[in-house]
Short mmCIF file of C-alpha atoms in Angstrom, two decimals:
data_model
loop_
_atom_site.label_atom_id
_atom_site.label_comp_id
_atom_site.label_asym_id
_atom_site.label_seq_id
_atom_site.Cartn_x
_atom_site.Cartn_y
_atom_site.Cartn_z
CA UNK A 272 -10.16 -72.53 -28.78
CA UNK A 273 -6.97 -72.25 -26.76
CA UNK A 274 -6.77 -70.98 -23.19
CA UNK A 275 -3.69 -69.04 -22.19
CA UNK A 276 -2.48 -67.01 -19.24
CA UNK A 277 -1.13 -63.66 -20.38
CA UNK A 278 2.40 -63.00 -19.19
CA UNK A 279 2.62 -59.45 -20.55
CA UNK A 280 2.37 -58.07 -17.02
CA UNK A 281 1.78 -59.38 -13.49
CA UNK A 282 -2.02 -59.25 -13.85
CA UNK A 283 -1.92 -62.58 -15.68
CA UNK A 284 -5.22 -62.23 -17.55
CA UNK A 285 -6.90 -65.48 -18.59
CA UNK A 286 -7.11 -65.34 -22.39
CA UNK A 287 -9.16 -67.37 -24.85
CA UNK A 288 -8.04 -67.50 -28.46
CA UNK A 289 -10.58 -68.49 -31.12
CA UNK A 290 -9.80 -69.28 -34.73
CA UNK A 291 -12.49 -67.94 -37.03
CA UNK A 292 -12.20 -68.10 -40.82
CA UNK A 293 -8.41 -68.13 -40.62
CA UNK A 294 -8.35 -65.15 -38.23
CA UNK A 295 -7.50 -65.19 -34.54
CA UNK A 296 -9.88 -63.55 -32.08
CA UNK A 297 -8.78 -62.95 -28.49
CA UNK A 298 -11.04 -62.65 -25.44
CA UNK A 299 -10.25 -61.89 -21.81
CA UNK A 300 -7.41 -59.43 -22.37
CA UNK A 301 -7.53 -56.11 -20.53
CA UNK A 302 -4.98 -54.31 -22.69
CA UNK A 303 -3.64 -54.47 -26.27
CA UNK A 304 -0.54 -56.33 -25.07
CA UNK A 305 -2.77 -59.28 -24.19
CA UNK A 306 -4.09 -59.56 -27.72
CA UNK A 307 -0.58 -59.37 -29.20
CA UNK A 308 0.69 -61.94 -26.71
CA UNK A 309 -2.12 -64.41 -27.40
CA UNK A 310 -1.72 -64.19 -31.18
CA UNK A 311 2.06 -64.59 -30.97
CA UNK A 312 1.74 -67.43 -28.49
CA UNK A 313 -0.42 -69.33 -30.95
CA UNK A 314 1.52 -68.45 -34.11
CA UNK A 315 5.14 -68.17 -32.92
CA UNK A 316 5.80 -68.39 -29.16
CA UNK A 317 8.87 -66.45 -27.97
CA UNK A 318 10.81 -66.14 -24.72
CA UNK A 319 13.68 -64.14 -23.28
CA UNK A 320 16.42 -66.49 -22.11
CA UNK A 321 18.47 -65.53 -19.04
CA UNK A 322 21.49 -67.39 -17.75
CA UNK A 323 25.11 -66.85 -16.73
CA UNK A 324 28.46 -67.28 -18.48
CA UNK A 325 31.91 -67.77 -17.01
CA UNK A 326 33.95 -64.57 -16.60
CA UNK A 327 37.71 -64.36 -16.05
CA UNK A 328 39.58 -61.69 -14.13
CA UNK A 329 36.51 -60.05 -12.64
CA UNK A 330 35.25 -59.45 -9.11
CA UNK A 331 32.82 -62.38 -9.52
CA UNK A 332 32.97 -65.78 -11.27
CA UNK A 333 29.72 -65.58 -13.22
CA UNK A 334 28.36 -62.91 -15.52
CA UNK A 335 24.57 -62.81 -15.85
CA UNK A 336 23.31 -62.51 -19.44
CA UNK A 337 20.06 -62.39 -21.41
CA UNK A 338 18.91 -62.46 -24.97
CA UNK A 339 18.41 -58.84 -26.06
CA UNK A 340 14.88 -59.61 -27.22
CA UNK A 341 12.64 -62.67 -27.19
CA UNK A 342 13.75 -65.68 -29.21
CA UNK A 343 11.56 -68.50 -30.58
CA UNK A 344 10.65 -70.90 -27.79
CA UNK A 345 12.01 -73.90 -29.69
CA UNK A 346 15.47 -72.28 -29.80
CA UNK A 347 15.83 -72.00 -26.00
CA UNK A 348 17.94 -75.14 -25.54
CA UNK A 349 20.12 -74.40 -28.60
CA UNK A 350 20.71 -70.97 -27.04
CA UNK A 351 21.67 -72.58 -23.71
CA UNK A 352 24.21 -74.85 -25.46
CA UNK A 353 26.03 -71.79 -26.84
CA UNK A 354 25.82 -69.98 -23.50
CA UNK A 355 27.46 -72.93 -21.72
CA UNK A 356 30.32 -73.06 -24.22
CA UNK A 357 31.58 -69.49 -23.85
CA UNK A 358 33.50 -67.42 -21.35
CA UNK A 359 34.39 -63.74 -21.34
CA UNK A 360 37.02 -61.44 -19.80
CA UNK A 361 36.34 -58.64 -17.33
CA UNK A 362 35.59 -55.77 -17.39
CA UNK A 363 32.04 -56.06 -18.75
CA UNK A 364 29.28 -53.46 -18.60
CA UNK A 365 25.51 -53.95 -18.69
CA UNK A 366 24.40 -54.11 -22.34
CA UNK A 367 27.78 -55.29 -23.68
CA UNK A 368 27.31 -57.86 -26.43
CA UNK A 369 28.52 -61.28 -25.36
CA UNK A 370 27.39 -63.09 -28.54
CA UNK A 371 26.18 -61.10 -31.57
CA UNK A 372 23.84 -63.83 -32.86
CA UNK A 373 22.87 -66.54 -30.41
CA UNK A 374 21.90 -69.93 -31.90
CA UNK A 375 21.15 -68.45 -35.31
CA UNK A 376 18.25 -66.41 -34.00
CA UNK A 377 19.69 -63.09 -35.13
CA UNK A 378 19.34 -61.92 -31.52
CA UNK A 379 22.32 -60.80 -29.44
CA UNK A 380 23.22 -62.15 -26.04
CA UNK A 381 23.97 -59.21 -23.73
CA UNK A 382 25.45 -58.77 -20.25
CA UNK A 383 23.06 -57.83 -17.45
CA UNK A 384 25.65 -57.08 -14.78
CA UNK A 385 28.56 -54.67 -14.42
CA UNK A 386 31.66 -56.70 -13.59
CA UNK A 387 34.78 -54.59 -13.04
CA UNK A 388 38.31 -55.98 -13.29
CA UNK A 389 39.57 -57.40 -10.05
CA UNK B 266 29.95 -40.33 18.09
CA UNK B 267 28.99 -39.63 14.51
CA UNK B 268 25.45 -38.63 13.75
CA UNK B 269 23.33 -38.57 10.61
CA UNK B 270 19.91 -37.21 9.78
CA UNK B 271 18.74 -40.46 8.24
CA UNK B 272 20.14 -43.97 8.47
CA UNK B 273 18.75 -46.65 6.20
CA UNK B 274 19.31 -50.25 7.23
CA UNK B 275 19.69 -52.34 4.11
CA UNK B 276 20.98 -51.48 0.63
CA UNK B 277 18.61 -53.67 -1.39
CA UNK B 278 15.81 -52.37 -3.60
CA UNK B 279 13.89 -50.89 -0.64
CA UNK B 280 16.89 -49.16 0.92
CA UNK B 281 18.08 -47.72 -2.39
CA UNK B 282 14.69 -46.28 -3.36
CA UNK B 283 14.14 -44.92 0.16
CA UNK B 284 17.55 -43.19 0.13
CA UNK B 285 16.94 -41.58 -3.26
CA UNK B 286 13.51 -40.34 -2.31
CA UNK B 287 14.69 -38.91 1.03
CA UNK B 288 17.59 -37.11 -0.67
CA UNK B 289 15.29 -35.68 -3.35
CA UNK B 290 12.92 -34.52 -0.61
CA UNK B 291 15.76 -32.43 0.80
CA UNK B 292 17.64 -34.56 3.34
CA UNK B 293 21.35 -34.16 2.63
CA UNK B 294 22.75 -36.35 5.38
CA UNK B 295 21.71 -39.91 4.49
CA UNK B 296 23.68 -43.08 5.22
CA UNK B 297 22.90 -46.58 3.87
CA UNK B 298 24.25 -49.53 5.86
CA UNK B 299 24.53 -52.77 3.84
CA UNK B 300 25.92 -56.05 5.18
CA UNK B 301 26.81 -57.55 1.79
CA UNK B 302 29.87 -56.43 -0.19
CA UNK B 303 27.67 -54.98 -2.95
CA UNK B 304 24.47 -52.92 -3.09
CA UNK B 305 21.32 -54.34 -4.69
CA UNK B 306 20.38 -57.05 -2.23
CA UNK B 307 18.59 -60.14 -3.51
CA UNK B 308 18.22 -58.61 -7.00
CA UNK B 309 21.83 -59.57 -7.69
CA UNK B 310 20.95 -63.25 -7.81
CA UNK B 311 17.59 -62.79 -9.55
CA UNK B 312 19.03 -62.97 -13.06
CA UNK B 313 15.64 -63.69 -14.67
CA UNK B 314 13.66 -60.97 -16.43
CA UNK B 315 10.35 -59.42 -15.50
CA UNK B 316 11.50 -56.60 -13.24
CA UNK B 317 10.69 -52.95 -13.83
CA UNK B 318 7.56 -53.12 -15.98
CA UNK B 319 5.88 -50.53 -13.75
CA UNK B 320 8.91 -48.45 -12.80
CA UNK B 321 10.79 -48.28 -16.11
CA UNK B 322 8.11 -49.52 -18.57
CA UNK B 323 10.50 -52.19 -19.78
CA UNK B 324 11.37 -55.70 -18.76
CA UNK B 325 14.71 -55.93 -16.94
CA UNK B 326 16.60 -58.62 -15.08
CA UNK B 327 17.24 -58.24 -11.34
CA UNK B 328 20.86 -57.03 -11.67
CA UNK B 329 19.83 -54.50 -14.34
CA UNK B 330 17.00 -53.16 -12.17
CA UNK B 331 19.37 -52.84 -9.20
CA UNK B 332 22.03 -51.17 -11.35
CA UNK B 333 19.63 -48.36 -12.32
CA UNK B 334 19.00 -47.50 -8.67
CA UNK B 335 22.65 -47.93 -7.70
CA UNK B 336 23.65 -45.55 -10.51
CA UNK B 337 21.21 -42.93 -9.18
CA UNK B 338 22.48 -43.37 -5.61
CA UNK B 339 26.03 -42.79 -6.88
CA UNK B 340 24.97 -39.77 -8.96
CA UNK B 341 23.35 -38.25 -5.89
CA UNK B 342 26.52 -39.03 -3.90
CA UNK B 343 24.55 -40.77 -1.18
CA UNK B 344 27.06 -42.35 1.23
CA UNK B 345 26.84 -46.07 1.94
CA UNK B 346 28.88 -48.54 3.95
CA UNK B 347 29.30 -52.08 2.61
CA UNK B 348 30.12 -55.10 4.74
CA UNK B 349 28.43 -53.24 7.57
CA UNK B 350 26.14 -55.45 9.64
CA UNK B 351 23.81 -53.63 11.98
CA UNK B 352 23.66 -55.53 15.26
CA UNK B 353 21.29 -53.31 17.20
CA UNK B 354 19.02 -50.31 16.98
CA UNK B 355 17.25 -48.47 19.78
CA UNK B 356 14.12 -46.40 20.26
CA UNK B 357 16.49 -43.42 20.61
CA UNK B 358 17.68 -44.23 17.04
CA UNK B 359 21.14 -45.23 18.11
CA UNK B 360 22.49 -47.67 15.53
CA UNK B 361 25.32 -50.12 16.28
CA UNK B 362 27.04 -51.85 13.38
CA UNK B 363 30.15 -53.93 12.82
CA UNK B 364 32.39 -54.00 9.77
CA UNK B 365 35.90 -55.22 8.98
CA UNK B 366 37.00 -51.71 8.07
CA UNK B 367 35.31 -49.70 10.79
CA UNK B 368 35.14 -52.19 13.66
CA UNK B 369 32.30 -51.67 16.11
CA UNK B 370 30.61 -48.37 15.41
CA UNK B 371 27.75 -46.46 17.02
CA UNK B 372 25.95 -43.81 15.02
CA UNK B 373 23.08 -41.57 16.05
CA UNK B 374 20.23 -40.86 13.62
CA UNK B 375 17.29 -38.48 13.68
CA UNK B 376 15.22 -40.96 11.70
CA UNK B 377 15.59 -44.61 10.67
CA UNK B 378 14.26 -46.54 7.72
CA UNK B 379 14.04 -50.28 8.19
CA UNK B 380 14.77 -51.98 4.85
CA UNK B 381 16.28 -55.29 5.90
CA UNK B 382 14.22 -57.47 3.59
CA UNK B 383 13.26 -61.04 4.36
CA UNK B 384 14.69 -64.53 4.45
CA UNK B 385 13.48 -67.97 3.52
CA UNK B 386 11.54 -70.30 5.77
CA UNK B 387 13.97 -73.19 6.42
CA UNK B 388 13.50 -76.96 6.50
CA UNK B 389 13.47 -76.90 10.29
CA UNK B 390 10.19 -74.98 10.22
CA UNK B 391 8.44 -77.73 8.23
CA UNK B 392 8.90 -80.81 10.42
CA UNK B 393 9.65 -83.13 7.50
CA UNK B 394 10.67 -86.50 8.92
CA UNK B 395 13.81 -88.26 7.73
CA UNK B 396 17.58 -87.91 7.92
CA UNK B 397 19.60 -84.81 7.13
CA UNK B 398 21.55 -85.63 3.97
CA UNK B 399 23.24 -83.10 1.68
CA UNK B 400 21.15 -81.92 -1.26
CA UNK B 401 18.34 -80.11 0.56
CA UNK B 402 18.43 -76.38 -0.11
CA UNK B 403 16.12 -73.45 0.25
CA UNK B 404 15.33 -72.27 -3.29
CA UNK B 405 17.08 -68.95 -2.76
CA UNK B 406 20.25 -70.63 -1.52
CA UNK B 407 20.28 -72.81 -4.64
CA UNK B 408 19.69 -69.67 -6.71
CA UNK B 409 22.70 -67.99 -5.16
CA UNK B 410 24.91 -71.08 -5.57
CA UNK B 411 23.94 -71.34 -9.21
CA UNK B 412 23.76 -67.73 -10.36
CA UNK B 413 26.51 -66.10 -8.29
CA UNK B 414 28.88 -68.95 -7.42
CA UNK B 415 28.35 -70.94 -10.63
CA UNK B 416 27.59 -74.39 -9.17
CA UNK B 417 25.22 -76.88 -10.78
CA UNK B 418 23.54 -77.71 -7.41
CA UNK B 419 21.80 -80.91 -8.57
CA UNK B 420 20.78 -83.18 -11.44
CA UNK B 421 17.47 -84.72 -10.42
CA UNK B 422 15.32 -82.28 -8.57
CA UNK B 423 12.07 -82.14 -6.62
CA UNK B 424 10.77 -78.78 -5.47
CA UNK B 425 8.52 -78.42 -2.43
CA UNK B 426 6.46 -75.25 -2.42
CA UNK B 427 5.31 -73.25 -5.43
CA UNK B 428 6.55 -69.86 -4.27
CA UNK B 429 8.03 -67.69 -7.00
CA UNK B 430 11.65 -68.52 -6.20
CA UNK B 431 10.88 -72.25 -6.45
CA UNK B 432 9.18 -71.76 -9.83
CA UNK B 433 12.03 -69.61 -11.13
CA UNK B 434 14.53 -72.23 -9.98
CA UNK B 435 12.55 -75.03 -11.69
CA UNK B 436 13.17 -73.28 -15.01
CA UNK B 437 16.71 -72.28 -14.17
CA UNK B 438 17.78 -75.80 -13.23
CA UNK B 439 16.04 -77.25 -16.30
CA UNK B 440 17.96 -74.85 -18.55
CA UNK B 441 21.19 -75.92 -16.86
CA UNK B 442 20.50 -79.55 -17.71
CA UNK B 443 18.83 -80.81 -14.53
CA UNK B 444 15.64 -82.86 -14.60
CA UNK B 445 12.99 -81.23 -12.44
CA UNK B 446 10.59 -84.06 -11.74
CA UNK B 447 7.79 -82.33 -9.89
CA UNK B 448 6.81 -79.22 -7.96
CA UNK B 449 4.67 -80.12 -4.94
CA UNK B 450 2.45 -77.58 -3.19
CA UNK B 451 0.78 -78.22 0.18
CA UNK B 452 -2.05 -75.79 -0.50
CA UNK B 453 -4.78 -76.39 -3.12
CA UNK B 454 -3.45 -73.30 -5.01
CA UNK B 455 -0.03 -72.01 -5.98
CA UNK B 456 1.64 -69.31 -3.92
CA UNK B 457 3.47 -68.02 -7.00
CA UNK B 458 2.57 -65.56 -9.73
CA UNK B 459 0.57 -66.96 -12.63
CA UNK B 460 3.12 -65.85 -15.17
CA UNK B 461 5.79 -67.86 -13.38
CA UNK B 462 3.67 -71.00 -13.52
CA UNK B 463 3.23 -70.47 -17.27
CA UNK B 464 6.82 -69.56 -18.07
CA UNK B 465 8.68 -71.78 -15.62
CA UNK B 466 6.57 -74.95 -15.38
CA UNK B 467 4.15 -75.20 -18.34
CA UNK B 468 6.87 -74.24 -20.85
CA UNK B 469 9.00 -77.20 -19.79
CA UNK B 470 6.25 -79.71 -19.00
CA UNK B 471 7.07 -79.75 -15.27
CA UNK B 472 4.07 -81.07 -13.31
CA UNK B 473 2.64 -79.02 -10.43
CA UNK B 474 1.00 -81.22 -7.81
CA UNK B 475 -1.32 -79.19 -5.61
CA UNK B 476 -2.36 -80.49 -2.15
CA UNK B 477 0.81 -82.61 -1.97
CA UNK B 478 3.72 -82.58 0.44
CA UNK B 479 6.98 -84.38 1.19
CA UNK B 480 6.42 -86.95 3.94
CA UNK B 481 9.83 -88.62 3.93
CA UNK B 482 13.43 -87.82 3.10
CA UNK B 483 15.63 -90.71 1.93
CA UNK B 484 19.42 -90.93 1.88
CA UNK B 485 22.24 -90.64 4.36
CA UNK B 486 25.20 -88.75 2.90
CA UNK B 487 23.41 -87.29 -0.13
CA UNK B 488 19.69 -87.20 -0.75
CA UNK B 489 18.58 -90.26 -2.77
CA UNK B 490 14.85 -89.62 -2.95
CA UNK B 491 11.72 -88.29 -1.30
CA UNK B 492 8.25 -89.62 -0.68
CA UNK B 493 5.40 -87.41 -1.75
CA UNK B 494 1.84 -87.78 -0.50
CA UNK B 495 -1.47 -86.09 -1.13
CA UNK B 496 -2.95 -84.13 1.77
CA UNK B 497 -6.57 -83.75 2.86
CA UNK B 498 -8.38 -80.46 3.46
CA UNK B 499 -6.70 -80.23 6.88
CA UNK B 500 -3.32 -80.55 5.17
CA UNK B 501 -2.76 -84.02 6.67
CA UNK B 502 -1.15 -86.69 4.43
CA UNK B 503 -3.62 -89.27 3.11
CA UNK B 504 -2.47 -92.86 3.71
CA UNK B 505 -2.07 -94.85 0.52
CA UNK B 506 -1.22 -91.86 -1.68
CA UNK B 507 2.54 -92.05 -1.06
CA UNK B 508 4.71 -91.91 -4.15
CA UNK B 509 8.50 -92.27 -4.28
CA UNK B 510 10.64 -89.92 -6.36
CA UNK B 511 14.35 -90.64 -6.84
CA UNK B 512 16.25 -87.33 -6.67
CA UNK B 513 19.55 -85.88 -5.49
CA UNK B 514 18.19 -82.43 -4.73
CA UNK B 515 15.18 -81.06 -2.87
CA UNK B 516 14.51 -77.34 -3.07
CA UNK B 517 12.25 -75.69 -0.52
CA UNK B 518 10.24 -72.69 -1.62
CA UNK B 519 7.91 -72.55 1.33
CA UNK B 520 7.60 -68.93 2.22
CA UNK B 521 9.53 -65.83 3.16
CA UNK B 522 9.81 -64.26 6.59
CA UNK B 523 10.48 -60.56 7.12
CA UNK B 524 13.79 -60.19 8.93
CA UNK B 525 12.79 -58.22 12.01
CA UNK B 526 15.25 -59.30 14.70
CA UNK B 527 16.54 -55.71 14.93
CA UNK B 528 13.03 -54.28 14.96
CA UNK B 529 12.04 -56.25 18.05
CA UNK B 530 14.38 -54.19 20.25
CA UNK B 531 12.27 -51.13 19.38
CA UNK B 532 9.31 -52.73 21.14
CA UNK B 533 6.95 -51.62 18.39
CA UNK B 534 3.64 -53.31 17.59
CA UNK B 535 4.25 -56.21 15.21
CA UNK B 536 1.67 -57.74 12.90
CA UNK B 537 1.14 -61.45 13.51
CA UNK B 538 0.03 -61.84 9.91
CA UNK B 539 2.81 -60.06 8.02
CA UNK B 540 5.53 -60.67 10.64
CA UNK B 541 6.49 -57.05 10.04
CA UNK B 542 5.92 -53.95 12.14
CA UNK B 543 2.51 -52.28 12.02
CA UNK B 544 2.69 -48.90 10.28
CA UNK B 545 0.51 -45.88 9.66
CA UNK B 546 -0.17 -44.31 6.26
CA UNK B 547 3.25 -42.66 6.36
CA UNK B 548 4.82 -46.12 6.82
CA UNK B 549 5.91 -45.06 10.28
CA UNK B 550 6.07 -47.71 13.01
CA UNK B 551 4.72 -46.81 16.41
CA UNK B 552 8.23 -45.69 17.38
CA UNK B 553 8.18 -42.13 16.07
CA UNK B 554 10.80 -41.45 13.38
CA UNK B 555 11.25 -45.12 12.51
CA UNK B 556 9.82 -46.05 9.11
CA UNK B 557 9.68 -49.43 7.35
CA UNK B 558 9.38 -50.50 3.71
CA UNK B 559 9.87 -53.44 1.38
CA UNK B 560 9.98 -57.07 2.43
CA UNK B 561 10.81 -56.30 6.06
CA UNK B 562 7.36 -54.71 6.28
CA UNK B 563 5.46 -57.38 4.32
CA UNK B 564 6.62 -59.79 1.64
CA UNK B 565 6.03 -58.44 -1.87
CA UNK B 566 5.75 -60.25 -5.23
CA UNK B 567 7.00 -57.38 -7.35
CA UNK B 568 10.07 -55.24 -6.81
CA UNK B 569 8.32 -52.34 -8.54
CA UNK B 570 5.92 -52.08 -5.60
CA UNK B 571 8.84 -52.31 -3.19
CA UNK B 572 10.47 -49.32 -4.89
CA UNK B 573 7.21 -47.38 -4.79
CA UNK B 574 6.60 -48.15 -1.12
CA UNK B 575 10.21 -47.36 -0.21
CA UNK B 576 10.05 -44.02 -2.01
CA UNK B 577 7.06 -43.13 0.16
CA UNK B 578 8.94 -44.15 3.32
CA UNK B 579 11.90 -42.00 2.21
CA UNK B 580 9.70 -38.98 1.51
CA UNK B 581 7.93 -39.28 4.86
CA UNK B 582 11.18 -39.78 6.78
CA UNK B 583 12.40 -36.58 5.12
CA UNK B 584 9.25 -34.74 6.21
CA UNK B 585 9.77 -36.01 9.75
CA UNK B 586 13.36 -34.78 9.80
CA UNK B 587 12.76 -31.43 8.10
CA UNK B 588 9.46 -30.39 9.66
CA UNK B 589 9.44 -32.38 12.92
CA UNK B 590 6.01 -33.60 11.83
CA UNK B 591 4.66 -35.79 14.62
CA UNK B 592 2.18 -38.62 14.36
CA UNK B 593 -1.46 -37.63 14.65
CA UNK B 594 -4.43 -39.61 15.87
CA UNK B 595 -4.92 -42.71 13.74
CA UNK B 596 -7.89 -44.87 12.83
CA UNK B 597 -7.31 -48.61 12.45
CA UNK B 598 -7.91 -50.25 9.08
CA UNK B 599 -9.69 -53.53 9.71
CA UNK B 600 -9.15 -56.46 7.36
CA UNK B 601 -11.78 -59.19 7.22
CA UNK B 602 -14.06 -61.15 4.88
CA UNK B 603 -11.18 -62.86 3.13
CA UNK B 604 -8.67 -60.01 3.43
CA UNK B 605 -5.81 -61.26 5.62
CA UNK B 606 -4.07 -58.00 6.39
CA UNK B 607 -3.51 -54.49 5.13
CA UNK B 608 -0.41 -52.31 4.98
CA UNK B 609 -0.69 -49.69 6.34
CA UNK B 610 -2.66 -51.02 9.32
CA UNK B 611 -3.85 -47.55 10.38
CA UNK B 612 -4.42 -44.17 8.91
CA UNK B 613 -4.26 -40.59 10.16
CA UNK B 614 -7.37 -39.04 8.54
CA UNK B 615 -6.38 -35.48 9.31
CA UNK B 616 -2.79 -35.48 8.07
CA UNK B 617 -3.01 -38.15 5.37
CA UNK B 618 -1.86 -37.49 1.82
CA UNK B 619 -4.50 -36.82 -0.84
CA UNK B 620 -4.37 -40.48 -1.75
CA UNK B 621 -3.04 -43.47 0.17
CA UNK B 622 -2.29 -46.89 -1.33
CA UNK B 623 -3.52 -49.75 0.84
CA UNK B 624 -1.84 -53.06 -0.05
CA UNK B 625 -3.22 -56.41 1.08
CA UNK B 626 -3.46 -60.11 0.43
CA UNK B 627 -6.49 -62.36 0.39
CA UNK B 628 -6.81 -65.63 2.32
CA UNK B 629 -7.84 -68.01 -0.48
CA UNK B 630 -8.41 -68.14 -4.23
CA UNK B 631 -11.68 -66.29 -4.93
CA UNK B 632 -13.52 -65.88 -8.22
CA UNK B 633 -15.93 -63.09 -9.12
CA UNK B 634 -15.74 -61.20 -5.87
CA UNK B 635 -15.81 -57.57 -4.94
CA UNK B 636 -13.19 -55.77 -2.94
CA UNK B 637 -15.16 -53.42 -0.69
CA UNK B 638 -14.10 -50.51 1.46
CA UNK B 639 -16.33 -49.39 4.33
CA UNK B 640 -15.92 -46.06 6.02
CA UNK B 641 -17.81 -45.50 9.31
CA UNK B 642 -19.91 -48.54 8.39
CA UNK B 643 -20.88 -47.17 4.98
CA UNK B 644 -19.59 -48.74 1.78
CA UNK B 645 -17.57 -46.25 -0.24
CA UNK B 646 -15.87 -48.58 -2.72
CA UNK B 647 -16.84 -51.78 -4.53
CA UNK B 648 -14.35 -53.10 -7.07
CA UNK B 649 -15.15 -56.17 -9.15
CA UNK B 650 -12.36 -58.78 -9.36
CA UNK B 651 -12.55 -61.77 -11.66
CA UNK B 652 -9.91 -63.56 -9.67
CA UNK B 653 -8.11 -62.96 -6.37
CA UNK B 654 -5.27 -65.17 -5.14
CA UNK B 655 -3.13 -65.19 -1.98
CA UNK B 656 0.00 -65.21 -4.15
CA UNK B 657 -0.83 -61.87 -5.77
CA UNK B 658 -0.80 -58.69 -3.70
CA UNK B 659 -3.80 -56.42 -4.22
CA UNK B 660 -4.20 -52.72 -3.61
CA UNK B 661 -6.82 -50.02 -3.32
CA UNK B 662 -6.03 -46.34 -3.44
CA UNK B 663 -8.07 -44.34 -0.93
CA UNK B 664 -8.66 -40.67 -1.61
CA UNK B 665 -8.80 -38.30 1.31
CA UNK B 666 -11.80 -36.59 -0.29
CA UNK B 667 -13.92 -39.77 -0.25
CA UNK B 668 -13.39 -40.55 3.45
CA UNK B 669 -16.14 -39.36 5.76
CA UNK B 670 -15.06 -36.95 8.48
CA UNK B 671 -14.87 -37.44 11.37
CA UNK B 672 -13.50 -40.84 10.43
CA UNK B 673 -14.15 -43.55 13.01
CA UNK B 674 -13.38 -46.77 11.14
CA UNK B 675 -12.17 -48.20 7.86
CA UNK B 676 -12.80 -51.79 6.87
CA UNK B 677 -11.56 -53.64 3.80
CA UNK B 678 -13.13 -56.95 2.87
CA UNK B 679 -14.16 -59.11 -0.06
CA UNK B 680 -17.82 -59.76 -0.82
CA UNK B 681 -19.66 -62.11 -3.13
CA UNK B 682 -22.31 -60.77 -5.51
#
């Protein structure tokens, strides 16, 4: 049995995951998202990574970015290495792709801030 | 002198949502005054995700959440002044602000919405002994330095206080290559959201030491270390439990204080628990025509609830302007039995909306309790809660139809089985 705290929403349900005959059974969830989260957390934990990259010629020095979807938890630091190595040029709009495939995850890194040209 | 129907002080999440709601309720002449050079307030530096699950049914970062509201404000052509710092407001709704472009300006409003947000409790409020070296930051200051200015801030970090900003910064600094050695919390429970403890500490193996505090600061020019000690049930350090941590950075995440310096000039009743003004169910202070919402009213955990509350303030300010609706007779809402406060603090049973959301926080971590609502001494609501924590705001929605008339008292409390 594994105990988890659901992070699907701010309620933070306390979940218990049981393995029975090769199947996972989840208790303590108050919505279907909890069950999905608990199973994924046991089988393949994923996280959204947020950070900033350097931006040239804009109204600010840093552009905030995030992975478009969750990436495997064990790829977080590989993702950060790539984020630290790059810089972009203004203007950038929210949703613009900064890296098409971050750290071989197949997930894009996208801008989360509108930065106009200075 | 210029005049406006509605002036909103603050262009953060509360101010933006209040402006939109007031405009959509029919008030054309709205002005937002913002002291920063951009709209969006603190959301601009909150680059992590988790915003908007309630409002937009998707998980956004702070800047993305702000951008959606800013885009709507621009679509509605709601005027705003940036770099405009309000220096005083009066009961007559005369607003004085300064800005580089406009100089010293006085504007008259028919109604005001207070949306100034909050600020962090500083080191000076904690009485930590020791010298005053560089390297001690409030968590939000470090967040701004890192996420907006692009500085690394520190390499070996201790965080005092387990408020959400401290937890978020523990993860953020770890991702940027810093070693976060420990998060210490004075109380026997965390003041942050559970999900932040999971995602920001557990994920990176950062220990959370409850009932611990910093008892000494070491270093002269730059911080070189801190001494941590366990505290007893009276929050006094226990001799013999001291532990030294070498670090170059100490972040303080020890609470947020509503920023009500302007409000005080209105001479309205202030809550000693929330540090915000007391309001009725229309979010009106006891200065008629002055409404309050967001973190200036009480500190929230979730921006979604700020937006919702601010929209209500905007709608009610619009009703005040358009219909000259005056405040009726109110009944106080009493908080006890583990409920520290409620917002609103009073309710007008005759003129209230069909349903009113009462938000509150509890005093301690409680398991298997009931949130109960009493009306004229009779229990009208009993809601089972598996867990209640001071760090997570709770709410009950009261329906006008379930309140006994004539209403004499409302009491919200927690009860054991």
